[in-house]
Amino acid sequence: MRRLPAAFVLILASMVGATAAEEFAPGQRPGERSATSSEIEAAAVGRSFRSGLSYGRDGSFAFRSGMLGRYRILDGSICVTFASGRNRCDKVFTDGKVFVLIDKRGKRYPFR
């Protein structure tokens, strides 16, 4: 068996390490990236979705008419403070066409 030069092994190891460092968030799929704040605003603000989510232009949030609160768009996430005082932040990812909200456990909720 042929031995590889040490320099080649170090270069190869650093390349593998760089690839391994590109970790995906739970629920994120290859080809998806974190959505920008402006992309999230364009996709969500002023819209209601089939899932029951509603993001008002005034920052109001409603889910199936029972859970009310206020939302903020921060660093690729939508964060909601519910009327109960509970907070929740979900990441938003996109492949450039479709947007998906992913909770901290990795469960996916498409914007439709």
Short mmCIF file of N, CA, C and O in Angstrom, two decimals:
data_model
loop_
_atom_site.label_atom_id
_atom_site.label_comp_id
_atom_site.label_asym_id
_atom_site.label_seq_id
_atom_site.Cartn_x
_atom_site.Cartn_y
_atom_site.Cartn_z
N MET A 1 0.84 -1.17 0.00
CA MET A 1 0.00 0.00 0.00
C MET A 1 0.89 1.24 0.00
O MET A 1 1.84 1.32 0.74
N ARG A 2 0.52 2.20 -0.80
CA ARG A 2 1.31 3.40 -0.97
C ARG A 2 0.99 4.41 0.13
O ARG A 2 -0.16 4.65 0.45
N ARG A 3 1.99 5.06 0.69
CA ARG A 3 1.81 6.06 1.75
C ARG A 3 1.70 7.44 1.12
O ARG A 3 2.43 7.76 0.19
N LEU A 4 0.83 8.26 1.64
CA LEU A 4 0.66 9.62 1.16
C LEU A 4 1.64 10.55 1.87
O LEU A 4 1.92 10.36 3.05
N PRO A 5 2.16 11.55 1.18
CA PRO A 5 3.05 12.51 1.83
C PRO A 5 2.32 13.23 2.96
O PRO A 5 1.12 13.50 2.88
N ALA A 6 3.04 13.55 4.04
CA ALA A 6 2.45 14.18 5.23
C ALA A 6 1.76 15.50 4.89
O ALA A 6 0.68 15.80 5.40
N ALA A 7 2.36 16.30 4.00
CA ALA A 7 1.76 17.58 3.64
C ALA A 7 0.40 17.37 2.98
O ALA A 7 -0.56 18.10 3.25
N PHE A 8 0.29 16.35 2.12
CA PHE A 8 -0.97 16.06 1.46
C PHE A 8 -2.02 15.63 2.49
O PHE A 8 -3.18 16.03 2.41
N VAL A 9 -1.61 14.83 3.46
CA VAL A 9 -2.53 14.37 4.50
C VAL A 9 -3.05 15.56 5.30
O VAL A 9 -4.24 15.66 5.60
N LEU A 10 -2.15 16.53 5.63
CA LEU A 10 -2.58 17.71 6.38
C LEU A 10 -3.55 18.56 5.57
O LEU A 10 -4.54 19.05 6.09
N ILE A 11 -3.28 18.73 4.29
CA ILE A 11 -4.19 19.50 3.43
C ILE A 11 -5.54 18.81 3.34
O ILE A 11 -6.58 19.43 3.49
N LEU A 12 -5.52 17.51 3.12
CA LEU A 12 -6.76 16.74 3.03
C LEU A 12 -7.54 16.83 4.35
O LEU A 12 -8.75 17.05 4.35
N ALA A 13 -6.85 16.72 5.46
CA ALA A 13 -7.51 16.79 6.77
C ALA A 13 -8.15 18.16 6.98
O ALA A 13 -9.26 18.27 7.50
N SER A 14 -7.47 19.22 6.57
CA SER A 14 -8.04 20.55 6.74
C SER A 14 -9.26 20.74 5.84
O SER A 14 -10.22 21.40 6.21
N MET A 15 -9.24 20.14 4.65
CA MET A 15 -10.39 20.23 3.75
C MET A 15 -11.58 19.49 4.33
O MET A 15 -12.70 19.98 4.32
N VAL A 16 -11.35 18.32 4.87
CA VAL A 16 -12.43 17.54 5.48
C VAL A 16 -12.96 18.28 6.69
O VAL A 16 -14.17 18.37 6.90
N GLY A 17 -12.08 18.87 7.47
CA GLY A 17 -12.50 19.64 8.63
C GLY A 17 -13.36 20.82 8.24
O GLY A 17 -14.35 21.13 8.88
N ALA A 18 -13.02 21.50 7.15
CA ALA A 18 -13.81 22.65 6.70
C ALA A 18 -15.20 22.21 6.28
O ALA A 18 -16.18 22.86 6.57
N THR A 19 -15.29 21.08 5.62
CA THR A 19 -16.60 20.57 5.20
C THR A 19 -17.42 20.17 6.41
O THR A 19 -18.60 20.47 6.50
N ALA A 20 -16.81 19.52 7.38
CA ALA A 20 -17.52 19.09 8.57
C ALA A 20 -17.99 20.29 9.38
O ALA A 20 -18.99 20.23 10.06
N ALA A 21 -17.27 21.42 9.30
CA ALA A 21 -17.64 22.60 10.06
C ALA A 21 -18.90 23.26 9.50
O ALA A 21 -19.55 24.03 10.17
N GLU A 22 -19.24 22.98 8.26
CA GLU A 22 -20.45 23.53 7.65
C GLU A 22 -21.64 22.72 8.12
O GLU A 22 -22.22 21.93 7.40
N GLU A 23 -22.01 22.93 9.38
CA GLU A 23 -23.09 22.16 9.97
C GLU A 23 -24.44 22.74 9.60
O GLU A 23 -24.57 23.93 9.38
N PHE A 24 -25.43 21.88 9.55
CA PHE A 24 -26.79 22.31 9.29
C PHE A 24 -27.52 22.45 10.61
O PHE A 24 -27.27 21.70 11.54
N ALA A 25 -28.44 23.39 10.65
CA ALA A 25 -29.31 23.54 11.81
C ALA A 25 -30.28 22.35 11.82
O ALA A 25 -30.57 21.79 10.76
N PRO A 26 -30.79 21.98 12.99
CA PRO A 26 -31.78 20.89 13.01
C PRO A 26 -32.95 21.22 12.09
O PRO A 26 -33.51 22.31 12.15
N GLY A 27 -33.27 20.31 11.20
CA GLY A 27 -34.37 20.49 10.27
C GLY A 27 -34.00 21.15 8.95
O GLY A 27 -34.77 21.13 8.00
N GLN A 28 -32.82 21.76 8.89
CA GLN A 28 -32.38 22.40 7.66
C GLN A 28 -31.97 21.34 6.66
O GLN A 28 -31.38 20.32 7.02
N ARG A 29 -32.25 21.58 5.40
CA ARG A 29 -31.91 20.63 4.34
C ARG A 29 -30.81 21.20 3.45
O ARG A 29 -30.68 22.42 3.33
N PRO A 30 -30.05 20.32 2.81
CA PRO A 30 -29.03 20.80 1.87
C PRO A 30 -29.68 21.71 0.82
O PRO A 30 -30.79 21.45 0.36
N GLY A 31 -28.99 22.77 0.48
CA GLY A 31 -29.51 23.73 -0.49
C GLY A 31 -30.29 24.86 0.14
O GLY A 31 -30.64 25.83 -0.53
N GLU A 32 -30.59 24.76 1.43
CA GLU A 32 -31.29 25.82 2.14
C GLU A 32 -30.28 26.69 2.88
O GLU A 32 -29.26 26.21 3.33
N ARG A 33 -30.62 27.96 3.00
CA ARG A 33 -29.79 28.90 3.75
C ARG A 33 -30.71 29.72 4.64
O ARG A 33 -31.92 29.78 4.43
N SER A 34 -30.13 30.36 5.61
CA SER A 34 -30.89 31.24 6.48
C SER A 34 -31.44 32.41 5.65
O SER A 34 -30.71 33.01 4.86
N ALA A 35 -32.70 32.70 5.81
CA ALA A 35 -33.32 33.80 5.07
C ALA A 35 -32.88 35.14 5.68
O ALA A 35 -32.64 35.23 6.88
N THR A 36 -32.78 36.15 4.84
CA THR A 36 -32.44 37.48 5.34
C THR A 36 -33.69 38.12 5.93
O THR A 36 -34.83 37.70 5.65
N SER A 37 -33.48 39.16 6.73
CA SER A 37 -34.62 39.87 7.32
C SER A 37 -35.54 40.42 6.25
O SER A 37 -36.77 40.32 6.36
N SER A 38 -34.98 40.97 5.18
CA SER A 38 -35.83 41.53 4.11
C SER A 38 -36.60 40.42 3.39
O SER A 38 -37.75 40.63 2.99
N GLU A 39 -36.00 39.25 3.22
CA GLU A 39 -36.73 38.13 2.59
C GLU A 39 -37.87 37.66 3.49
O GLU A 39 -38.96 37.37 3.00
N ILE A 40 -37.62 37.60 4.80
CA ILE A 40 -38.67 37.18 5.73
C ILE A 40 -39.81 38.19 5.73
O ILE A 40 -40.98 37.81 5.68
N GLU A 41 -39.47 39.47 5.74
CA GLU A 41 -40.50 40.51 5.70
C GLU A 41 -41.35 40.37 4.45
O GLU A 41 -42.59 40.42 4.51
N ALA A 42 -40.72 40.17 3.30
CA ALA A 42 -41.45 40.04 2.04
C ALA A 42 -42.34 38.79 2.03
O ALA A 42 -43.44 38.80 1.46
N ALA A 43 -41.88 37.72 2.66
CA ALA A 43 -42.62 36.45 2.65
C ALA A 43 -43.73 36.40 3.69
O ALA A 43 -44.72 35.69 3.49
N ALA A 44 -43.60 37.14 4.80
CA ALA A 44 -44.52 36.94 5.92
C ALA A 44 -45.36 38.15 6.30
O ALA A 44 -46.55 37.99 6.61
N VAL A 45 -44.79 39.34 6.30
CA VAL A 45 -45.48 40.51 6.84
C VAL A 45 -46.73 40.85 6.03
O VAL A 45 -46.68 40.94 4.80
N GLY A 46 -47.84 40.98 6.75
CA GLY A 46 -49.11 41.30 6.11
C GLY A 46 -49.80 40.12 5.48
O GLY A 46 -50.75 40.27 4.74
N ARG A 47 -49.34 38.92 5.83
CA ARG A 47 -49.91 37.71 5.22
C ARG A 47 -50.49 36.77 6.26
O ARG A 47 -50.05 36.74 7.40
N SER A 48 -51.45 36.00 5.83
CA SER A 48 -52.01 34.89 6.61
C SER A 48 -51.73 33.62 5.83
O SER A 48 -51.81 33.62 4.60
N PHE A 49 -51.44 32.55 6.53
CA PHE A 49 -51.06 31.30 5.89
C PHE A 49 -52.10 30.22 6.18
O PHE A 49 -52.82 30.27 7.17
N ARG A 50 -52.14 29.22 5.30
CA ARG A 50 -53.08 28.10 5.46
C ARG A 50 -52.91 27.41 6.80
O ARG A 50 -53.85 26.86 7.35
N SER A 51 -51.71 27.46 7.34
CA SER A 51 -51.44 26.80 8.62
C SER A 51 -52.12 27.52 9.78
O SER A 51 -52.19 26.99 10.88
N GLY A 52 -52.61 28.74 9.55
CA GLY A 52 -53.26 29.51 10.60
C GLY A 52 -52.40 30.64 11.15
O GLY A 52 -52.86 31.41 11.98
N LEU A 53 -51.15 30.74 10.68
CA LEU A 53 -50.28 31.83 11.11
C LEU A 53 -50.67 33.11 10.42
O LEU A 53 -51.00 33.11 9.23
N SER A 54 -50.61 34.23 11.13
CA SER A 54 -50.89 35.53 10.56
C SER A 54 -49.93 36.55 11.15
O SER A 54 -49.81 36.66 12.37
N TYR A 55 -49.23 37.26 10.26
CA TYR A 55 -48.26 38.28 10.67
C TYR A 55 -48.75 39.63 10.16
O TYR A 55 -48.64 39.93 8.98
N GLY A 56 -49.31 40.45 11.05
CA GLY A 56 -49.84 41.75 10.66
C GLY A 56 -48.75 42.75 10.36
O GLY A 56 -47.64 42.67 10.87
N ARG A 57 -49.08 43.72 9.53
CA ARG A 57 -48.12 44.79 9.20
C ARG A 57 -47.76 45.62 10.42
O ARG A 57 -46.72 46.25 10.46
N ASP A 58 -48.61 45.61 11.44
CA ASP A 58 -48.39 46.38 12.65
C ASP A 58 -47.60 45.60 13.72
O ASP A 58 -47.46 46.05 14.85
N GLY A 59 -47.10 44.41 13.37
CA GLY A 59 -46.34 43.60 14.32
C GLY A 59 -47.19 42.64 15.12
O GLY A 59 -46.69 41.91 15.98
N SER A 60 -48.50 42.59 14.83
CA SER A 60 -49.37 41.66 15.54
C SER A 60 -49.22 40.26 14.98
O SER A 60 -48.92 40.07 13.80
N PHE A 61 -49.43 39.28 15.84
CA PHE A 61 -49.33 37.87 15.47
C PHE A 61 -50.59 37.16 15.93
O PHE A 61 -51.10 37.44 17.02
N ALA A 62 -51.07 36.24 15.13
CA ALA A 62 -52.20 35.40 15.53
C ALA A 62 -51.97 34.00 14.97
O ALA A 62 -51.43 33.84 13.88
N PHE A 63 -52.37 33.01 15.75
CA PHE A 63 -52.31 31.63 15.29
C PHE A 63 -53.66 30.99 15.54
O PHE A 63 -54.09 30.86 16.70
N ARG A 64 -54.33 30.65 14.47
CA ARG A 64 -55.66 30.02 14.53
C ARG A 64 -56.60 30.75 15.47
O ARG A 64 -57.35 30.14 16.22
N SER A 65 -56.50 32.06 15.45
CA SER A 65 -57.39 32.95 16.19
C SER A 65 -57.36 32.77 17.71
O SER A 65 -58.06 33.48 18.41
N GLY A 66 -56.57 31.87 18.23
CA GLY A 66 -56.55 31.65 19.67
C GLY A 66 -55.29 32.14 20.35
O GLY A 66 -55.33 32.56 21.50
N MET A 67 -54.18 32.09 19.66
CA MET A 67 -52.91 32.50 20.25
C MET A 67 -52.52 33.84 19.64
O MET A 67 -52.25 33.93 18.45
N LEU A 68 -52.52 34.87 20.46
CA LEU A 68 -52.22 36.21 20.00
C LEU A 68 -50.91 36.70 20.59
O LEU A 68 -50.49 36.24 21.65
N GLY A 69 -50.28 37.62 19.89
CA GLY A 69 -49.04 38.18 20.40
C GLY A 69 -48.47 39.21 19.45
O GLY A 69 -49.17 39.73 18.58
N ARG A 70 -47.18 39.48 19.62
CA ARG A 70 -46.45 40.42 18.79
C ARG A 70 -45.22 39.69 18.25
O ARG A 70 -44.65 38.85 18.94
N TYR A 71 -44.80 40.03 17.03
CA TYR A 71 -43.62 39.37 16.45
C TYR A 71 -42.56 40.39 16.09
O TYR A 71 -42.84 41.58 15.90
N ARG A 72 -41.32 39.89 16.01
CA ARG A 72 -40.16 40.66 15.54
C ARG A 72 -39.38 39.76 14.61
O ARG A 72 -39.34 38.55 14.80
N ILE A 73 -38.74 40.36 13.63
CA ILE A 73 -37.87 39.62 12.72
C ILE A 73 -36.44 39.97 13.09
O ILE A 73 -36.07 41.14 13.06
N LEU A 74 -35.67 38.95 13.48
CA LEU A 74 -34.31 39.15 13.97
C LEU A 74 -33.37 38.10 13.41
O LEU A 74 -33.63 36.91 13.59
N ASP A 75 -32.29 38.49 12.78
CA ASP A 75 -31.21 37.57 12.40
C ASP A 75 -31.69 36.25 11.81
O ASP A 75 -31.33 35.18 12.29
N GLY A 76 -32.53 36.28 10.79
CA GLY A 76 -32.99 35.05 10.15
C GLY A 76 -34.04 34.30 10.93
O GLY A 76 -34.31 33.13 10.66
N SER A 77 -34.66 34.96 11.90
CA SER A 77 -35.69 34.33 12.73
C SER A 77 -36.92 35.21 12.84
O SER A 77 -36.84 36.43 12.68
N ILE A 78 -38.04 34.58 13.16
CA ILE A 78 -39.24 35.30 13.57
C ILE A 78 -39.44 34.95 15.04
O ILE A 78 -39.54 33.77 15.40
N CYS A 79 -39.48 35.97 15.88
CA CYS A 79 -39.66 35.78 17.32
C CYS A 79 -41.01 36.34 17.71
O CYS A 79 -41.36 37.47 17.34
N VAL A 80 -41.77 35.56 18.46
CA VAL A 80 -43.10 35.95 18.89
C VAL A 80 -43.13 36.01 20.40
O VAL A 80 -42.64 35.11 21.08
N THR A 81 -43.70 37.10 20.92
CA THR A 81 -44.02 37.20 22.33
C THR A 81 -45.53 37.08 22.43
O THR A 81 -46.26 37.94 21.91
N PHE A 82 -45.99 35.99 23.01
CA PHE A 82 -47.42 35.72 23.11
C PHE A 82 -48.04 36.57 24.22
O PHE A 82 -47.34 37.04 25.12
N ALA A 83 -49.35 36.75 24.15
CA ALA A 83 -50.07 37.52 25.16
C ALA A 83 -49.85 36.94 26.55
O ALA A 83 -49.87 37.67 27.54
N SER A 84 -49.58 35.65 26.63
CA SER A 84 -49.32 34.98 27.91
C SER A 84 -47.96 35.36 28.50
O SER A 84 -47.67 35.05 29.65
N GLY A 85 -47.10 36.00 27.68
CA GLY A 85 -45.75 36.36 28.12
C GLY A 85 -44.69 35.39 27.64
O GLY A 85 -43.50 35.67 27.74
N ARG A 86 -45.10 34.24 27.13
CA ARG A 86 -44.15 33.24 26.62
C ARG A 86 -43.53 33.74 25.32
O ARG A 86 -44.19 34.40 24.52
N ASN A 87 -42.25 33.44 25.12
CA ASN A 87 -41.54 33.83 23.90
C ASN A 87 -41.17 32.59 23.09
O ASN A 87 -40.90 31.54 23.65
N ARG A 88 -41.11 32.78 21.78
CA ARG A 88 -40.70 31.71 20.88
C ARG A 88 -40.01 32.32 19.67
O ARG A 88 -40.51 33.26 19.08
N CYS A 89 -38.84 31.77 19.32
CA CYS A 89 -38.12 32.20 18.12
C CYS A 89 -37.93 30.98 17.22
O CYS A 89 -37.48 29.94 17.68
N ASP A 90 -38.27 31.13 15.96
CA ASP A 90 -38.09 30.07 14.97
C ASP A 90 -37.24 30.61 13.84
O ASP A 90 -37.41 31.74 13.40
N LYS A 91 -36.32 29.78 13.36
CA LYS A 91 -35.46 30.15 12.23
C LYS A 91 -36.26 30.04 10.94
O LYS A 91 -37.15 29.22 10.82
N VAL A 92 -35.89 30.86 9.97
CA VAL A 92 -36.52 30.81 8.65
C VAL A 92 -35.42 30.52 7.63
O VAL A 92 -34.40 31.20 7.60
N PHE A 93 -35.64 29.47 6.85
CA PHE A 93 -34.69 29.07 5.82
C PHE A 93 -35.37 29.14 4.46
O PHE A 93 -36.59 29.06 4.36
N THR A 94 -34.55 29.26 3.44
CA THR A 94 -35.07 29.29 2.07
C THR A 94 -34.08 28.63 1.12
O THR A 94 -32.88 28.60 1.40
N ASP A 95 -34.60 28.13 0.04
CA ASP A 95 -33.75 27.64 -1.04
C ASP A 95 -33.71 28.67 -2.16
O ASP A 95 -33.22 28.42 -3.24
N GLY A 96 -34.27 29.86 -1.87
CA GLY A 96 -34.35 30.93 -2.85
C GLY A 96 -35.73 31.06 -3.45
O GLY A 96 -36.05 32.06 -4.07
N LYS A 97 -36.57 30.05 -3.27
CA LYS A 97 -37.94 30.07 -3.81
C LYS A 97 -38.97 29.81 -2.72
O LYS A 97 -39.96 30.50 -2.61
N VAL A 98 -38.73 28.76 -1.95
CA VAL A 98 -39.66 28.33 -0.91
C VAL A 98 -39.07 28.70 0.45
O VAL A 98 -37.87 28.55 0.67
N PHE A 99 -39.94 29.18 1.36
CA PHE A 99 -39.53 29.52 2.70
C PHE A 99 -40.12 28.52 3.68
O PHE A 99 -41.25 28.08 3.53
N VAL A 100 -39.33 28.19 4.71
CA VAL A 100 -39.79 27.25 5.72
C VAL A 100 -39.36 27.77 7.09
O VAL A 100 -38.26 28.28 7.26
N LEU A 101 -40.28 27.67 8.05
CA LEU A 101 -40.00 28.04 9.43
C LEU A 101 -39.61 26.76 10.15
O LEU A 101 -40.30 25.75 10.01
N ILE A 102 -38.51 26.79 10.89
CA ILE A 102 -38.03 25.58 11.58
C ILE A 102 -37.90 25.89 13.07
O ILE A 102 -37.19 26.83 13.45
N ASP A 103 -38.59 25.11 13.91
CA ASP A 103 -38.51 25.35 15.34
C ASP A 103 -37.22 24.78 15.92
O ASP A 103 -36.44 24.14 15.21
N LYS A 104 -36.99 24.99 17.20
CA LYS A 104 -35.72 24.59 17.81
C LYS A 104 -35.52 23.07 17.85
O LYS A 104 -34.41 22.59 17.99
N ARG A 105 -36.58 22.31 17.66
CA ARG A 105 -36.45 20.84 17.60
C ARG A 105 -36.25 20.33 16.18
O ARG A 105 -36.10 19.14 15.96
N GLY A 106 -36.32 21.25 15.20
CA GLY A 106 -36.11 20.86 13.81
C GLY A 106 -37.38 20.56 13.04
O GLY A 106 -37.32 20.14 11.89
N LYS A 107 -38.54 20.81 13.64
CA LYS A 107 -39.80 20.59 12.94
C LYS A 107 -40.01 21.71 11.94
O LYS A 107 -39.81 22.88 12.24
N ARG A 108 -40.40 21.35 10.73
CA ARG A 108 -40.53 22.28 9.61
C ARG A 108 -42.00 22.69 9.41
O ARG A 108 -42.88 21.86 9.44
N TYR A 109 -42.18 24.00 9.18
CA TYR A 109 -43.50 24.56 8.90
C TYR A 109 -43.39 25.43 7.66
O TYR A 109 -42.83 26.53 7.71
N PRO A 110 -43.90 24.98 6.52
CA PRO A 110 -43.78 25.78 5.30
C PRO A 110 -44.66 27.03 5.35
O PRO A 110 -45.73 27.02 5.95
N PHE A 111 -44.19 28.10 4.73
CA PHE A 111 -44.99 29.30 4.53
C PHE A 111 -45.87 29.07 3.32
O PHE A 111 -45.42 29.16 2.19
N ARG A 112 -47.13 28.74 3.53
CA ARG A 112 -48.09 28.56 2.44
C ARG A 112 -49.43 29.08 2.86
O ARG A 112 -49.83 29.01 3.95
#
